[in-house]
Amino acid sequence: MQLRYQYRVYPTPGQQDMLARSFGCARVVFNDCLLARQNAYAAGLKVSDTDVQRWVVTEAKKAPQRAWLAEVASVVLVQACQDARRAYRNWFDSMSGKRKGRRVGAPRFRSRKDNRQAIRLTRNGFSIRDNRKLYVAKVGELKVVWSRDLPSEPSSVTVIKDAAGRYFASFVVETTDEPLPECDAEVGIDLGLTTFAVLSDGKVIESPKFFRRAERRLRKAQQSLSRKERGSKNRAEARVKVAKAHARVADARKDWAHKQSTAIIRENQAVYVEDLCITGLARTRLAKSVHDAGWGVFTRLLEEKAARFGRVFVKVDRWFPSSQLCSVCGVQDGRKPLSVRRWQCQACGVVHDRDVNAAKNILAAGRAERRNACGGAVSLSV
Ligand SMILES: [Zn+2]
C-alpha cells in the first residue's frame, strides 16, 4: 500500500527563490490546463492529454509571455499537467457516480495567495544523495530533517511551502509492513462531545486538554489579525501568527491521534466507527470546534493503520439512533436528552452507560455490515 512520509526541509535563500519560481510555473501550467480543458469542453471538442500538455508546456515555452517556464524543471510542469488532469477526472467521475464517497467539486484555479504552494516530482526529477540531502531538479540539494527512516525507495516527492512559511518534503512510498498477529477482539467506537471517544469495551478516551488550549490561542491570533489594517505589514505578520497557531494545533492533534489509533489497532482485529460525514458536520453547527477536525484525523489514521497491519476497518452509516437503541435486547427506547448519561431499558431492565451502549450498537451494526459486505443496507430495525 502507498503511504506518505513527510519531513521538514530547510532550503537556503537561493533555493527558496528557485522553489518560488517552480511553485509559480507549476501553478500557471495547472491553471492553463484547466482553462484549455474548459474552453475545449465549452466548444464541444474532445482533447487528449497529450494535446493539452503540448499546448501549455511545449508550445507555451515558445511564446514570450511564457518563456520563463523554461527556467524550471520540466518534470515539475508535466506533473502539474497530470494534477490538473486528475482534478478534472475526479470531478467528472464524481458527477457521473463512478467515483464513490464525498462529492468532488469542479477544479479550482490556483492562486499566488493560496496557503499551500507545492510542486510534485517523479523519480527522474529528484533523488536522495549519499550525503542524505534531497536533490530536486534545478533547485539543488535540500537539507532534510529525517525524523524517521523511509521504509523503502520513494516513487515521488511533493515539495510544499505552507502558510506558516515552512517547507516540507512529502514522499510517497510503497510499504511492506508485516500484518500484526491476529486477535479475537473487535471494537465499536462512539465519537462524543463530552469525551473524545468511548469504546464498546468500556474504555474512555478523554479529549486532550490541548484541544481547548490550542483553540483559545488560535482564537486570540485570529482576533488580532482581524483588527489589523488591510494590506499593512502588521496584518501580514498577524497572518503568519495565525498560520503558525494552526500548524501547532494540527501537529499536536496528529501526534496524539497517532498514539491513540496505534493502540486501538494493536488490540483489535476489527474496528467499527460511525460515519459522521465529518465534512458535512464541520460546515454547520460545530464549525469552530477543534474537536471535529480531531475526529477526521483520528478515523483516517485508524483506516490507514488497519490497512497496513491487516486489520478490518468499517465505517457504519449512522442512520440508526445509536443512543436510543438497547444494545442487549434491541428495543428502541426513545430520545433522551444529552444530560442523561445512564438509563435503564424498559424492556429488559439492563442499565446502560449512554456512550458505551452507543459504541456497542456501532459494533453490532459494523459486524452486520461486514457480513453483508457485498452491498446493500443492513436492517437493524426491530
Ligand atoms: Zn433492552
Short mmCIF file of C-alpha atoms and ligand atoms in Angstrom, two decimals:
data_model
loop_
_atom_site.label_atom_id
_atom_site.label_comp_id
_atom_site.label_asym_id
_atom_site.label_seq_id
_atom_site.Cartn_x
_atom_site.Cartn_y
_atom_site.Cartn_z
CA MET A 1 0.00 0.00 0.00
CA GLN A 2 1.12 3.56 -0.61
CA LEU A 3 1.89 5.84 2.30
CA ARG A 4 3.14 9.38 2.69
CA TYR A 5 6.19 10.22 4.75
CA GLN A 6 6.66 13.89 5.45
CA TYR A 7 9.81 15.69 6.61
CA ARG A 8 10.76 19.25 7.35
CA VAL A 9 13.09 20.78 4.77
CA TYR A 10 15.33 23.83 5.16
CA PRO A 11 16.15 25.42 1.79
CA THR A 12 18.79 28.16 1.55
CA PRO A 13 17.62 31.63 0.44
CA GLY A 14 18.76 30.85 -3.10
CA GLN A 15 16.88 27.55 -3.09
CA GLN A 16 13.80 29.28 -1.69
CA ASP A 17 13.93 31.65 -4.64
CA MET A 18 14.18 28.77 -7.10
CA LEU A 19 11.38 26.90 -5.34
CA ALA A 20 9.20 30.01 -5.50
CA ARG A 21 9.73 30.11 -9.27
CA SER A 22 8.90 26.42 -9.56
CA PHE A 23 5.72 26.87 -7.49
CA GLY A 24 4.76 29.76 -9.75
CA CYS A 25 5.38 27.87 -13.00
CA ALA A 26 3.56 24.76 -11.77
CA ARG A 27 0.62 26.95 -10.78
CA VAL A 28 0.49 28.69 -14.17
CA VAL A 29 0.68 25.39 -16.06
CA PHE A 30 -2.01 23.88 -13.83
CA ASN A 31 -4.31 26.86 -14.46
CA ASP A 32 -3.56 26.86 -18.21
CA CYS A 33 -4.52 23.18 -18.30
CA LEU A 34 -7.85 23.86 -16.60
CA LEU A 35 -8.52 26.74 -18.96
CA ALA A 36 -7.65 24.70 -22.04
CA ARG A 37 -9.97 21.91 -20.92
CA GLN A 38 -12.76 24.32 -20.03
CA ASN A 39 -12.52 26.00 -23.43
CA ALA A 40 -12.47 22.68 -25.24
CA TYR A 41 -15.43 21.48 -23.20
CA ALA A 42 -17.41 24.67 -23.88
CA ALA A 43 -16.66 24.33 -27.61
CA GLY A 44 -17.74 20.70 -27.55
CA LEU A 45 -14.28 19.47 -28.56
CA LYS A 46 -12.57 16.34 -27.34
CA VAL A 47 -8.97 16.92 -26.34
CA SER A 48 -6.34 14.37 -25.46
CA ASP A 49 -3.99 14.68 -22.51
CA THR A 50 -1.02 14.96 -24.85
CA ASP A 51 -2.70 17.82 -26.72
CA VAL A 52 -3.21 19.76 -23.53
CA GLN A 53 0.33 19.14 -22.38
CA ARG A 54 1.73 20.23 -25.73
CA TRP A 55 -0.25 23.50 -25.65
CA VAL A 56 0.51 24.52 -22.09
CA VAL A 57 4.14 23.36 -21.89
CA THR A 58 5.93 22.75 -25.19
CA GLU A 59 4.15 25.38 -27.30
CA ALA A 60 3.78 27.82 -24.42
CA LYS A 61 7.53 27.96 -23.83
CA LYS A 62 7.94 29.44 -27.33
CA ALA A 63 5.67 32.37 -26.50
CA PRO A 64 7.42 35.38 -24.92
CA GLN A 65 4.85 35.67 -22.12
CA ARG A 66 5.54 32.06 -21.05
CA ALA A 67 9.24 31.81 -21.91
CA TRP A 68 10.19 31.70 -18.22
CA LEU A 69 8.67 28.23 -17.98
CA ALA A 70 11.99 27.01 -19.37
CA GLU A 71 13.77 28.16 -16.18
CA VAL A 72 12.30 25.40 -14.04
CA ALA A 73 12.49 21.60 -14.29
CA SER A 74 10.18 20.29 -17.00
CA VAL A 75 9.22 17.31 -14.82
CA VAL A 76 7.52 19.81 -12.50
CA LEU A 77 5.45 21.17 -15.39
CA VAL A 78 4.50 17.71 -16.61
CA GLN A 79 3.35 16.75 -13.10
CA ALA A 80 1.28 19.94 -12.90
CA CYS A 81 -0.48 18.85 -16.12
CA GLN A 82 -1.18 15.46 -14.57
CA ASP A 83 -2.51 17.01 -11.38
CA ALA A 84 -4.90 19.14 -13.44
CA ARG A 85 -5.98 16.11 -15.43
CA ARG A 86 -6.67 14.14 -12.27
CA ALA A 87 -8.60 17.03 -10.70
CA TYR A 88 -10.75 17.22 -13.81
CA ARG A 89 -11.27 13.48 -14.00
CA ASN A 90 -12.18 13.17 -10.30
CA TRP A 91 -14.80 15.85 -10.78
CA PHE A 92 -16.30 14.12 -13.83
CA ASP A 93 -16.25 10.71 -12.16
CA SER A 94 -17.86 12.17 -9.05
CA MET A 95 -20.66 13.74 -11.10
CA SER A 96 -21.31 10.57 -13.04
CA GLY A 97 -21.27 8.46 -9.88
CA LYS A 98 -18.21 6.48 -10.96
CA ARG A 99 -16.27 7.88 -8.04
CA LYS A 100 -17.62 6.90 -4.63
CA GLY A 101 -17.55 8.95 -1.47
CA ARG A 102 -17.69 12.66 -0.93
CA ARG A 103 -18.72 14.80 -3.88
CA VAL A 104 -15.74 16.33 -5.65
CA GLY A 105 -16.23 19.90 -6.82
CA ALA A 106 -15.07 21.45 -10.06
CA PRO A 107 -11.31 22.02 -10.12
CA ARG A 108 -10.37 25.39 -8.69
CA PHE A 109 -7.81 27.69 -10.22
CA ARG A 110 -4.71 28.02 -8.08
CA SER A 111 -3.66 31.37 -6.73
CA ARG A 112 -0.42 33.02 -5.69
CA LYS A 113 -2.20 33.65 -2.39
CA ASP A 114 -3.07 30.00 -1.69
CA ASN A 115 -1.95 28.81 1.72
CA ARG A 116 -0.19 25.86 0.24
CA GLN A 117 2.27 26.06 -2.62
CA ALA A 118 3.62 22.81 -3.99
CA ILE A 119 5.47 21.03 -6.76
CA ARG A 120 5.42 17.31 -7.41
CA LEU A 121 8.32 15.35 -8.84
CA THR A 122 8.64 11.78 -10.01
CA ARG A 123 11.81 9.67 -9.95
CA ASN A 124 13.51 11.48 -12.80
CA GLY A 125 13.18 14.82 -11.01
CA PHE A 126 14.63 14.05 -7.59
CA SER A 127 16.99 11.76 -5.72
CA ILE A 128 18.31 11.23 -2.22
CA ARG A 129 22.05 11.77 -2.25
CA ASP A 130 24.69 9.91 -0.27
CA ASN A 131 25.07 12.96 1.97
CA ARG A 132 21.37 12.45 2.94
CA LYS A 133 20.33 15.59 1.11
CA LEU A 134 17.33 15.70 -1.19
CA TYR A 135 18.29 16.68 -4.73
CA VAL A 136 15.50 18.45 -6.61
CA ALA A 137 15.96 19.21 -10.30
CA LYS A 138 17.04 22.83 -10.95
CA VAL A 139 16.72 23.64 -7.23
CA GLY A 140 19.68 21.72 -5.86
CA GLU A 141 20.41 19.71 -2.73
CA LEU A 142 17.97 20.47 0.07
CA LYS A 143 18.70 19.92 3.74
CA VAL A 144 16.17 17.48 5.22
CA VAL A 145 15.49 16.61 8.85
CA TRP A 146 14.98 12.85 8.69
CA SER A 147 12.72 12.46 11.72
CA ARG A 148 12.20 8.77 10.85
CA ASP A 149 13.60 6.45 8.22
CA LEU A 150 11.94 5.97 4.86
CA PRO A 151 10.87 2.31 4.71
CA SER A 152 11.75 1.98 1.01
CA GLU A 153 12.62 3.91 -2.13
CA PRO A 154 10.07 6.69 -2.65
CA SER A 155 8.31 6.86 -6.02
CA SER A 156 7.57 10.56 -5.89
CA VAL A 157 8.05 13.62 -3.73
CA THR A 158 5.98 16.77 -3.23
CA VAL A 159 7.83 19.84 -2.01
CA ILE A 160 5.45 22.06 -0.05
CA LYS A 161 5.53 25.52 1.43
CA ASP A 162 2.76 26.07 3.95
CA ALA A 163 1.09 29.27 5.14
CA ALA A 164 3.46 29.48 8.10
CA GLY A 165 6.39 29.68 5.66
CA ARG A 166 7.65 26.18 6.47
CA TYR A 167 8.94 23.80 3.83
CA PHE A 168 8.24 20.07 3.70
CA ALA A 169 9.11 17.12 1.52
CA SER A 170 6.31 14.57 1.33
CA PHE A 171 7.42 11.23 -0.11
CA VAL A 172 5.16 8.51 -1.49
CA VAL A 173 6.45 5.06 -0.59
CA GLU A 174 5.23 1.53 -1.00
CA THR A 175 5.24 -0.09 2.44
CA THR A 176 5.91 -3.70 3.16
CA ASP A 177 4.58 -3.88 6.70
CA GLU A 178 4.03 -7.33 8.12
CA PRO A 179 0.43 -7.83 9.29
CA LEU A 180 0.05 -8.00 13.06
CA PRO A 181 -0.73 -11.42 14.54
CA GLU A 182 -4.49 -12.00 14.53
CA CYS A 183 -6.51 -11.47 17.68
CA ASP A 184 -10.15 -12.03 18.64
CA ALA A 185 -11.11 -8.62 19.96
CA GLU A 186 -13.37 -6.34 17.96
CA VAL A 187 -14.43 -2.88 18.98
CA GLY A 188 -17.08 -0.26 18.19
CA ILE A 189 -16.20 3.38 18.70
CA ASP A 190 -18.64 6.15 19.60
CA LEU A 191 -17.24 9.62 18.96
CA GLY A 192 -18.58 12.02 21.55
CA LEU A 193 -18.57 15.65 22.51
CA THR A 194 -18.03 15.41 26.24
CA THR A 195 -15.34 12.76 25.86
CA PHE A 196 -13.37 12.28 22.65
CA ALA A 197 -14.50 8.68 22.16
CA VAL A 198 -15.96 5.75 24.05
CA LEU A 199 -15.21 2.14 23.06
CA SER A 200 -17.65 -0.74 23.24
CA ASP A 201 -15.32 -2.49 25.73
CA GLY A 202 -15.93 0.41 28.11
CA LYS A 203 -12.66 2.23 27.56
CA VAL A 204 -12.92 6.02 27.52
CA ILE A 205 -10.62 8.29 25.51
CA GLU A 206 -10.70 11.72 27.07
CA SER A 207 -10.37 14.84 24.95
CA PRO A 208 -6.81 16.06 25.30
CA LYS A 209 -6.57 19.40 27.07
CA PHE A 210 -4.51 20.92 24.28
CA PHE A 211 -7.59 20.91 22.03
CA ARG A 212 -9.13 23.60 24.23
CA ARG A 213 -5.87 25.43 24.90
CA ALA A 214 -4.90 25.48 21.25
CA GLU A 215 -8.38 26.62 20.27
CA ARG A 216 -8.08 29.58 22.66
CA ARG A 217 -4.67 30.54 21.29
CA LEU A 218 -5.94 30.29 17.76
CA ARG A 219 -8.96 32.46 18.51
CA LYS A 220 -6.72 35.12 20.03
CA ALA A 221 -4.44 35.16 16.99
CA GLN A 222 -7.45 35.41 14.71
CA GLN A 223 -8.93 38.31 16.65
CA SER A 224 -5.62 40.13 16.49
CA LEU A 225 -5.48 39.55 12.74
CA SER A 226 -8.98 40.93 12.18
CA ARG A 227 -8.02 44.17 13.92
CA LYS A 228 -5.06 44.86 11.63
CA GLU A 229 -5.45 47.17 8.68
CA ARG A 230 -5.77 45.50 5.28
CA GLY A 231 -2.57 45.43 3.26
CA SER A 232 -0.43 46.53 6.20
CA LYS A 233 2.79 44.92 7.28
CA ASN A 234 1.27 44.22 10.70
CA ARG A 235 -1.53 42.31 9.05
CA ALA A 236 0.92 40.15 7.12
CA GLU A 237 2.75 39.35 10.37
CA ALA A 238 -0.50 38.58 12.17
CA ARG A 239 -1.47 36.24 9.35
CA VAL A 240 1.76 34.27 9.77
CA LYS A 241 0.97 34.04 13.50
CA VAL A 242 -2.47 32.59 12.75
CA ALA A 243 -0.94 30.11 10.33
CA LYS A 244 1.64 29.07 12.93
CA ALA A 245 -1.06 28.59 15.57
CA HIS A 246 -3.00 26.46 13.08
CA ALA A 247 0.09 24.40 12.31
CA ARG A 248 0.75 23.82 16.02
CA VAL A 249 -2.81 22.61 16.55
CA ALA A 250 -2.57 20.29 13.55
CA ASP A 251 0.79 18.83 14.65
CA ALA A 252 -0.29 18.23 18.24
CA ARG A 253 -3.57 16.69 17.09
CA LYS A 254 -1.79 14.35 14.69
CA ASP A 255 0.75 13.19 17.29
CA TRP A 256 -1.97 12.43 19.74
CA ALA A 257 -4.17 10.69 17.15
CA HIS A 258 -1.19 8.53 16.09
CA LYS A 259 -0.77 7.23 19.64
CA GLN A 260 -4.47 6.56 20.20
CA SER A 261 -5.05 4.87 16.85
CA THR A 262 -1.95 2.67 17.13
CA ALA A 263 -3.12 1.32 20.48
CA ILE A 264 -6.61 0.54 19.17
CA ILE A 265 -5.34 -1.18 16.01
CA ARG A 266 -2.88 -3.27 18.01
CA GLU A 267 -5.52 -4.52 20.41
CA ASN A 268 -8.36 -5.20 17.98
CA GLN A 269 -8.83 -7.31 14.87
CA ALA A 270 -11.75 -5.19 13.65
CA VAL A 271 -12.64 -1.58 14.32
CA TYR A 272 -16.05 -0.05 13.63
CA VAL A 273 -16.64 3.68 13.66
CA GLU A 274 -19.77 5.59 12.88
CA ASP A 275 -19.61 7.58 9.69
CA LEU A 276 -20.19 11.11 10.83
CA CYS A 277 -19.89 12.73 7.43
CA ILE A 278 -17.42 14.95 9.17
CA THR A 279 -17.13 17.36 6.28
CA GLY A 280 -20.86 17.98 6.45
CA LEU A 281 -20.80 18.50 10.19
CA ALA A 282 -17.86 20.85 10.09
CA ARG A 283 -19.71 23.26 7.87
CA THR A 284 -22.65 23.59 10.21
CA ARG A 285 -23.05 23.82 13.93
CA LEU A 286 -19.66 22.54 15.04
CA ALA A 287 -17.75 24.74 12.64
CA LYS A 288 -15.47 26.30 15.20
CA SER A 289 -14.73 23.24 17.23
CA VAL A 290 -11.23 21.84 17.06
CA HIS A 291 -12.88 18.64 18.16
CA ASP A 292 -14.46 17.62 14.86
CA ALA A 293 -11.23 18.10 12.97
CA GLY A 294 -9.70 15.79 15.54
CA TRP A 295 -12.23 13.08 14.64
CA GLY A 296 -11.32 13.37 10.98
CA VAL A 297 -7.62 12.81 11.60
CA PHE A 298 -8.31 10.04 14.11
CA THR A 299 -10.58 7.96 11.85
CA ARG A 300 -8.31 8.47 8.84
CA LEU A 301 -5.35 7.13 10.82
CA LEU A 302 -7.39 4.17 12.06
CA GLU A 303 -8.30 3.31 8.49
CA GLU A 304 -4.73 3.71 7.26
CA LYS A 305 -3.23 1.60 10.05
CA ALA A 306 -5.87 -1.09 9.71
CA ALA A 307 -4.91 -1.46 6.05
CA ARG A 308 -1.22 -1.52 6.88
CA PHE A 309 -1.39 -4.12 9.61
CA GLY A 310 -4.04 -6.46 8.25
CA ARG A 311 -6.92 -5.28 10.42
CA VAL A 312 -10.51 -4.59 9.43
CA PHE A 313 -11.88 -1.06 9.45
CA VAL A 314 -15.55 -0.38 8.70
CA LYS A 315 -17.44 2.87 8.72
CA VAL A 316 -21.01 2.36 9.87
CA ASP A 317 -23.78 4.51 8.42
CA ARG A 318 -25.24 6.48 11.25
CA TRP A 319 -28.84 6.27 10.29
CA PHE A 320 -29.91 4.33 13.35
CA PRO A 321 -30.34 6.01 16.75
CA SER A 322 -27.27 4.51 18.44
CA SER A 323 -28.01 6.14 21.78
CA GLN A 324 -31.71 5.17 21.85
CA LEU A 325 -31.34 1.53 20.95
CA CYS A 326 -30.83 -1.02 23.75
CA SER A 327 -27.70 -2.94 22.80
CA VAL A 328 -28.92 -6.02 24.71
CA CYS A 329 -32.50 -6.58 23.56
CA GLY A 330 -32.71 -4.18 20.60
CA VAL A 331 -35.70 -2.19 21.85
CA GLN A 332 -35.78 1.42 20.76
CA ASP A 333 -36.27 3.30 23.97
CA GLY A 334 -36.96 6.82 22.75
CA ARG A 335 -34.95 10.00 22.63
CA LYS A 336 -33.06 11.05 25.71
CA PRO A 337 -31.61 14.47 26.47
CA LEU A 338 -27.80 14.74 26.38
CA SER A 339 -27.75 15.15 30.16
CA VAL A 340 -28.96 11.57 30.62
CA ARG A 341 -25.70 9.64 30.96
CA ARG A 342 -27.22 6.38 32.25
CA TRP A 343 -30.55 4.80 31.54
CA GLN A 344 -32.39 1.56 32.16
CA CYS A 345 -34.01 -0.32 29.31
CA GLN A 346 -37.80 -0.51 29.81
CA ALA A 347 -37.96 -3.91 28.14
CA CYS A 348 -35.06 -5.95 29.53
CA GLY A 349 -34.09 -3.89 32.57
CA VAL A 350 -30.38 -3.62 31.75
CA VAL A 351 -28.78 -0.37 32.92
CA HIS A 352 -26.72 1.31 30.21
CA ASP A 353 -24.00 3.89 30.12
CA ARG A 354 -25.19 6.07 27.26
CA ASP A 355 -21.90 6.18 25.31
CA VAL A 356 -20.82 2.58 25.90
CA ASN A 357 -24.27 1.43 24.77
CA ALA A 358 -23.90 3.53 21.61
CA ALA A 359 -20.46 2.03 20.96
CA LYS A 360 -21.90 -1.48 21.39
CA ASN A 361 -24.59 -0.69 18.83
CA ILE A 362 -21.94 0.50 16.43
CA LEU A 363 -20.02 -2.72 16.98
CA ALA A 364 -23.15 -4.78 16.19
CA ALA A 365 -24.00 -2.72 13.12
CA GLY A 366 -20.40 -2.90 11.92
CA ARG A 367 -20.34 -6.68 12.24
CA ALA A 368 -23.61 -6.94 10.33
CA GLU A 369 -22.33 -4.62 7.63
CA ARG A 370 -19.16 -6.64 7.30
CA ARG A 371 -21.04 -9.91 6.92
CA ASN A 372 -23.15 -8.19 4.32
CA ALA A 373 -20.13 -6.63 2.66
CA CYS A 374 -21.34 -7.40 -0.85
CA GLY A 375 -23.51 -4.29 -0.58
CA GLY A 376 -26.94 -3.15 0.41
CA ALA A 377 -28.02 -1.53 3.64
CA VAL A 378 -28.30 -3.62 6.76
CA SER A 379 -31.60 -3.55 8.55
CA LEU A 380 -31.33 -3.11 12.26
CA SER A 381 -34.89 -2.09 12.93
CA VAL A 382 -36.83 -4.19 15.40
ZN ZN B 1 -33.17 -3.84 26.50
#
